[in-house]
Tab-separated table of C-alpha atoms and ligand atoms in Angstrom:
chain	number	residue	atom	x	y	z
A	238	MET	CA	9.313	33.447	9.628
A	239	LYS	CA	8.131	36.371	11.778
A	240	THR	CA	6.893	35.248	15.253
A	241	LYS	CA	4.819	37.735	17.417
A	242	ARG	CA	7.238	38.752	20.277
A	243	ILE	CA	5.847	37.879	23.673
A	244	ARG	CA	7.607	38.211	26.913
A	245	GLU	CA	9.604	35.129	27.651
A	246	ASP	CA	8.024	34.655	31.499
A	247	ALA	CA	4.704	34.532	29.381
A	248	TRP	CA	6.267	32.157	27.074
A	249	LEU	CA	7.405	29.737	29.846
A	250	LEU	CA	3.858	29.965	31.107
A	251	ARG	CA	2.340	28.811	27.811
A	252	VAL	CA	4.999	26.086	27.214
A	253	ALA	CA	4.247	24.925	31.104
A	254	LYS	CA	0.767	24.701	30.264
A	255	ARG	CA	1.227	22.631	27.191
A	256	ILE	CA	3.083	20.210	28.636
A	257	THR	CA	0.563	19.578	31.419
A	258	GLU	CA	-2.052	19.177	28.941
A	259	ASP	CA	0.358	16.872	26.659
A	260	LEU	CA	0.899	14.701	29.679
A	261	ARG	CA	-2.428	14.399	31.294
A	262	PRO	CA	-3.798	11.765	29.187
A	263	HIS	CA	-0.615	9.450	29.873
A	264	VAL	CA	-0.555	9.604	33.588
A	265	VAL	CA	-3.462	7.183	34.192
A	266	GLY	CA	-1.291	4.184	35.869
A	267	THR	CA	1.677	5.923	36.722
A	268	SER	CA	2.346	7.726	40.059
A	269	LEU	CA	2.647	10.965	38.133
A	270	ARG	CA	0.342	13.844	39.269
A	271	VAL	CA	-0.019	17.227	36.898
A	272	ARG	CA	-1.827	20.539	37.428
A	273	GLN	CA	-2.130	23.428	35.355
A	274	PRO	CA	0.317	26.230	36.528
A	275	ARG	CA	-1.219	29.653	37.277
A	276	ARG	CA	1.971	31.537	37.245
A	277	VAL	CA	5.730	31.322	36.979
A	278	HIS	CA	8.430	32.163	39.659
A	279	SER	CA	11.488	34.154	39.407
A	280	THR	CA	14.635	32.226	40.036
A	281	ASP	CA	18.275	33.149	41.275
A	282	THR	CA	19.529	32.015	37.971
A	283	ASP	CA	18.104	34.892	35.451
A	284	GLY	CA	14.791	33.362	34.376
A	285	TRP	CA	11.602	31.799	35.828
A	286	LEU	CA	10.262	28.315	36.832
A	287	ALA	CA	6.667	26.583	36.620
A	288	VAL	CA	5.509	23.857	38.766
A	289	ILE	CA	3.435	21.497	36.913
A	290	GLY	CA	2.797	18.538	39.331
A	291	ASN	CA	4.945	16.002	41.167
A	292	ALA	CA	6.101	12.407	40.643
A	293	GLY	CA	3.644	11.283	43.507
A	294	LYS	CA	2.586	12.068	47.053
A	295	GLY	CA	5.692	13.568	48.686
A	296	MET	CA	7.989	12.561	45.922
A	297	PRO	CA	10.089	15.435	43.546
A	298	SER	CA	8.180	17.958	41.906
A	299	LEU	CA	7.830	18.608	38.035
A	300	GLU	CA	9.185	21.803	36.995
A	301	ILE	CA	9.821	23.581	33.779
A	302	TRP	CA	12.364	26.483	33.829
A	303	LEU	CA	13.610	28.985	31.172
A	304	ASP	CA	16.705	30.745	32.245
A	305	ARG	CA	20.430	31.323	31.579
A	306	PHE	CA	22.007	28.706	33.827
A	307	SER	CA	23.306	26.603	30.996
A	308	GLY	CA	25.714	29.601	30.326
A	309	CYS	CA	24.337	30.434	27.029
A	310	PRO	CA	23.972	34.027	26.182
A	311	GLU	CA	20.375	33.381	25.486
A	312	ARG	CA	17.816	31.802	27.979
A	313	LYS	CA	17.461	27.983	27.537
A	314	PHE	CA	14.506	25.675	28.280
A	315	TYR	CA	14.894	23.171	31.241
A	316	ALA	CA	12.575	20.127	32.415
A	317	CYS	CA	13.146	18.451	35.600
A	318	PHE	CA	12.325	16.807	38.687
A	319	CYS	CA	13.193	18.697	41.931
A	320	GLY	CA	13.473	17.351	45.435
A	321	ARG	CA	15.008	17.902	48.912
A	322	GLU	CA	16.553	14.171	49.084
A	323	GLU	CA	19.438	13.376	47.061
A	324	GLN	CA	18.844	9.642	47.398
A	325	VAL	CA	15.265	10.052	45.917
A	326	ILE	CA	16.637	12.091	42.896
A	327	ARG	CA	19.341	9.499	42.093
A	328	GLY	CA	16.945	6.880	42.338
A	329	LEU	CA	14.797	8.611	39.768
A	330	ALA	CA	17.989	8.884	37.540
A	331	ARG	CA	18.488	4.991	37.842
A	332	ARG	CA	15.214	4.151	36.462
A	333	SER	CA	15.736	4.234	32.803
A	334	LYS	CA	18.812	2.670	30.906
A	335	ALA	CA	18.226	5.199	28.123
A	336	LEU	CA	18.578	8.205	30.856
A	337	TRP	CA	21.854	7.603	32.182
A	338	PRO	CA	23.007	11.315	33.432
A	339	VAL	CA	25.849	12.533	31.001
A	340	ARG	CA	26.966	15.053	33.760
A	341	GLU	CA	26.669	15.574	37.629
A	342	VAL	CA	26.706	19.021	38.748
A	343	THR	CA	27.809	20.357	42.485
A	344	ASP	CA	27.829	23.440	44.594
A	345	ASP	CA	31.709	23.645	43.170
A	346	ASP	CA	30.424	23.918	39.323
A	347	ALA	CA	27.984	26.827	39.564
A	348	THR	CA	28.738	30.525	40.381
A	349	ALA	CA	28.289	31.445	44.056
A	350	ASP	CA	26.766	35.016	43.270
A	351	GLU	CA	23.521	35.773	41.359
A	352	PRO	CA	22.752	35.059	39.018
A	353	LYS	CA	23.640	31.643	39.355
A	354	ARG	CA	25.063	29.937	36.285
A	355	LEU	CA	27.653	26.992	35.278
A	356	LYS	CA	31.125	28.197	35.461
A	357	ARG	CA	31.778	25.579	32.628
A	358	ARG	CA	28.953	26.253	29.940
A	359	LEU	CA	27.205	23.105	29.032
A	360	ARG	CA	28.639	21.625	26.046
A	361	LEU	CA	26.646	20.837	22.988
A	362	ASN	CA	26.445	17.176	23.364
A	363	GLU	CA	25.352	17.478	26.947
A	364	PHE	CA	21.870	19.503	25.859
A	365	ASN	CA	19.092	17.382	25.554
A	366	GLU	CA	20.936	14.565	28.032
A	367	PRO	CA	20.034	13.771	31.379
A	368	VAL	CA	21.676	16.025	33.756
A	369	LEU	CA	22.041	15.449	37.701
A	370	GLU	CA	22.565	18.487	40.098
A	371	ASN	CA	23.104	18.069	43.789
A	372	TYR	CA	23.477	21.391	45.927
A	373	GLU	CA	24.376	20.488	49.168
A	374	GLU	CA	24.067	24.187	50.566
A	375	ALA	CA	20.730	24.784	49.422
A	376	ASN	CA	19.504	21.288	49.710
A	377	ASN	CA	18.232	20.859	46.261
A	378	HIS	CA	18.642	18.299	43.873
A	379	PHE	CA	17.437	18.143	40.544
A	380	PHE	CA	17.450	15.402	37.647
A	381	GLY	CA	16.463	16.943	34.277
A	382	PHE	CA	17.445	18.303	30.948
A	383	PHE	CA	18.467	21.540	28.742
A	384	ASP	CA	16.877	21.754	25.791
A	385	ARG	CA	19.216	23.527	22.608
A	386	THR	CA	16.552	23.259	19.781
A	387	GLN	CA	17.287	26.365	17.556
A	388	GLY	CA	14.979	28.017	15.325
A	389	THR	CA	11.456	29.722	15.439
A	390	MET	CA	9.806	29.993	18.727
A	391	ALA	CA	7.218	27.251	17.632
A	392	ARG	CA	9.811	25.121	16.602
A	393	ILE	CA	11.472	25.511	19.961
A	394	GLU	CA	8.171	25.030	21.786
A	395	ASP	CA	7.471	21.962	19.709
A	396	HIS	CA	10.328	20.090	20.266
A	397	PHE	CA	10.982	20.930	23.982
A	398	CYS	CA	7.403	20.036	24.698
A	399	GLN	CA	7.657	16.489	22.964
A	400	GLN	CA	10.565	15.794	24.971
A	401	ALA	CA	9.798	16.838	28.132
A	402	VAL	CA	6.791	14.662	28.168
A	403	ALA	CA	8.892	11.790	26.895
A	404	PHE	CA	11.240	12.360	29.801
A	405	PHE	CA	8.443	12.594	32.497
A	406	LEU	CA	7.009	9.282	31.292
A	407	ASP	CA	10.217	7.532	30.804
A	408	VAL	CA	11.377	8.379	34.314
A	409	VAL	CA	7.987	7.511	35.934
A	410	PRO	CA	6.506	4.569	33.598
A	411	ALA	CA	3.166	3.139	33.824
A	412	GLN	CA	2.572	-0.188	35.575
A	413	PRO	CA	3.068	-2.923	32.931
A	414	ASN	CA	-0.662	-4.122	32.485
A	415	ALA	CA	-2.208	-7.187	30.797
A	416	GLN	CA	-2.939	-5.398	27.432
A	417	MET	CA	0.581	-4.864	26.857
A	418	GLU	CA	1.353	-8.343	27.114
A	419	ASP	CA	-1.245	-8.971	24.519
A	420	ALA	CA	0.162	-6.691	22.110
A	421	SER	CA	3.754	-8.020	22.512
A	422	ASN	CA	2.674	-11.440	21.553
A	423	GLU	CA	1.367	-10.456	18.259
A	424	VAL	CA	4.658	-8.741	17.184
A	425	TYR	CA	7.492	-10.985	16.320
A	426	ALA	CA	5.056	-13.723	15.571
A	427	ARG	CA	7.788	-15.924	14.244
A	428	CYS	CA	10.527	-15.481	17.119
A	429	GLU	CA	10.126	-18.389	19.765
A	430	ASN	CA	12.354	-16.675	22.297
A	431	ARG	CA	10.026	-14.335	24.118
A	432	LYS	CA	12.830	-12.775	26.291
A	433	TRP	CA	14.551	-11.319	23.089
A	434	VAL	CA	11.236	-10.043	22.086
A	435	GLN	CA	10.619	-8.268	25.440
A	436	ALA	CA	13.999	-6.856	25.409
A	437	HIS	CA	13.394	-5.375	21.783
A	438	LEU	CA	10.250	-3.934	22.813
A	439	GLY	CA	11.355	-2.492	26.183
A	440	ARG	CA	14.081	-0.737	24.082
A	441	GLU	CA	11.494	0.695	21.724
A	442	ARG	CA	9.476	2.083	24.731
A	443	SER	CA	11.835	4.578	26.063
A	444	ARG	CA	10.375	7.420	24.663
A	445	TYR	CA	12.924	10.080	25.143
A	446	LEU	CA	15.510	8.664	22.376
A	447	ALA	CA	12.486	7.546	20.254
A	448	THR	CA	11.047	11.151	20.354
A	449	GLN	CA	14.461	12.501	19.606
A	450	ARG	CA	14.776	10.123	16.762
A	451	LYS	CA	11.695	10.738	15.117
A	452	MET	CA	12.272	14.452	15.294
A	453	ARG	CA	15.506	14.081	13.381
A	454	ASP	CA	13.864	12.114	10.694
A	455	ASN	CA	11.103	14.454	10.686
A	456	TYR	CA	8.247	11.801	11.190
A	457	CYS	CA	9.143	10.439	7.875
A	458	CYS	CA	8.962	6.238	7.461
A	459	GLN	CA	12.669	5.355	6.811
A	460	VAL	CA	11.191	2.242	4.896
A	461	CYS	CA	8.332	3.777	2.744
A	462	ASP	CA	8.790	7.502	2.915
A	463	MET	CA	5.279	7.982	4.254
A	464	THR	CA	4.620	10.538	6.885
A	465	PHE	CA	1.378	10.576	8.791
A	466	SER	CA	0.553	14.244	8.180
A	467	ALA	CA	0.886	13.749	4.736
A	468	VAL	CA	-1.876	11.023	4.528
A	469	TYR	CA	-3.964	12.311	7.461
A	470	GLY	CA	-3.490	15.822	7.725
A	471	ARG	CA	-1.579	18.046	10.056
A	472	ALA	CA	-4.149	18.217	12.614
A	473	LEU	CA	-4.322	14.607	13.299
A	474	GLY	CA	-1.120	12.940	11.990
A	475	ALA	CA	1.905	15.749	12.816
A	476	SER	CA	4.345	14.543	15.400
A	477	PHE	CA	3.165	10.948	14.905
A	478	ALA	CA	5.565	7.886	13.952
A	479	GLU	CA	7.141	4.649	15.307
A	480	ALA	CA	10.655	4.031	16.420
A	481	HIS	CA	12.081	0.640	15.677
A	482	HIS	CA	15.159	-0.779	17.290
A	483	ILE	CA	17.406	-2.291	14.596
A	484	LYS	CA	19.973	-4.275	16.532
A	485	PRO	CA	19.146	-7.921	15.657
A	486	LEU	CA	17.169	-9.782	18.409
A	487	GLY	CA	19.035	-11.718	20.584
A	488	THR	CA	22.236	-9.255	20.501
A	489	LEU	CA	20.774	-6.715	22.993
A	490	ASN	CA	22.983	-6.492	25.900
A	491	ALA	CA	21.282	-5.183	28.994
A	492	LYS	CA	24.177	-3.337	30.083
A	493	VAL	CA	24.471	-1.457	26.752
A	494	LYS	CA	22.684	1.898	26.491
A	495	THR	CA	20.542	2.496	23.359
A	496	ARG	CA	21.887	5.187	20.973
A	497	LEU	CA	20.039	7.190	18.691
A	498	GLU	CA	21.759	5.333	15.834
A	499	ASP	CA	20.046	2.144	17.077
A	500	LEU	CA	16.463	3.621	16.153
A	501	ILE	CA	14.958	3.917	12.966
A	502	THR	CA	11.521	5.965	12.183
A	503	VAL	CA	8.916	3.744	10.568
A	504	CYS	CA	5.115	3.894	10.054
A	505	ALA	CA	2.725	1.602	11.814
A	506	ASN	CA	2.671	-0.474	8.866
A	507	CYS	CA	6.109	-1.206	8.317
A	508	HIS	CA	6.763	-1.493	11.901
A	509	ARG	CA	4.438	-4.375	12.060
A	510	MET	CA	6.140	-5.844	8.822
A	511	LEU	CA	9.642	-5.551	10.388
A	512	HIS	CA	8.318	-7.531	13.335
A	513	ARG	CA	6.978	-10.252	11.152
A	514	MET	CA	10.496	-10.663	9.731
A	515	ASP	CA	13.326	-12.869	11.035
A	516	GLY	CA	14.753	-10.264	13.494
A	517	LYS	CA	18.025	-10.135	11.664
A	518	PRO	CA	20.449	-7.350	10.337
A	519	GLY	CA	19.270	-7.327	6.800
A	520	ASP	CA	15.650	-6.856	7.515
A	521	ILE	CA	15.269	-2.989	6.873
A	522	GLY	CA	16.884	-3.334	3.331
A	523	LYS	CA	14.851	-6.291	2.464
A	524	LEU	CA	11.688	-4.540	3.426
A	525	LYS	CA	12.677	-1.582	1.420
A	526	ALA	CA	13.002	-3.447	-1.607
A	527	ILE	CA	10.035	-5.103	-0.950
A	528	VAL	CA	7.904	-2.147	-0.734
A	529	ARG	CA	9.662	-0.550	-3.815
A	530	LYS	CA	9.017	-3.702	-5.962
A	531	HIS	CA	5.282	-3.555	-4.970
A	532	GLN	CA	4.922	0.220	-5.522
A	533	LYS	CA	5.878	-0.175	-8.810
A	534	THR	CA	3.729	-3.378	-9.986
A	535	SER	CA	0.813	-1.298	-8.369
A	536	LYS	CA	1.248	1.544	-10.435
A	537	ARG	CA	1.376	-0.232	-13.688
B	432	LIG	ZN1	6.465	2.726	6.100
B	433	LIG	ZN1	10.326	-2.693	16.566
């Protein structure tokens, strides 16, 4: 596919603006504050950055970068919280169980002269995973992720924007409100143990991992094969689906991190049906069989 080439600094500005717009409807009830960036700034990492807001008054800023710091020949997108106080950044990194940093970077890991880049290039499995960076000399601290999406500019932009929004909202979540409680009482109607239900829903609410799962499954329901864009059109249905945690209720250990393999992409209907089932290992297979059986009957 041919994409009209634009300058990379202009691309960064466009992407940063889009993330700001995508975040805006979700920041109500959180301490996040977003604002449209007007321009990008050159960095000492052979690229640019755009500031799109902060995590609250006096809190770290929200930044979007496009540079060669990861050690790759081409520039990579990066989304992060950036602040002057190491403890504050570490505090943010500790907030979500799904976002445990896979790597910690210090002054020793980066080249001393400009343009600065990692001495040991970021490994493939360290991309799209949270990374903590602490630079004592410059007194700069970062918590963010590097994106390694490949393909057209449109694809890179789509994937990165969705993950950046999910990342920021996972680190600075909304205060739980009464409405959420109501919704959770409706699901797993047959399960008596509310603690298990809360644990299950808590894991599914981790947006970052859920977004990755849904992108990998192309937003296609793994039970009934429907995609929202096929039924509702691209304008409304694109990039929409839900993620379900497949570990049976009651086996969720608080200390164990949720992995991508623990989640499955489902449509809203199949998700509700799964929650009405027993919360046992065979539920997904059972529901698939039920759907297949009834699709056949209705076609007759
Ligand atoms: Zn479905
Ligand atoms: Zn679920």
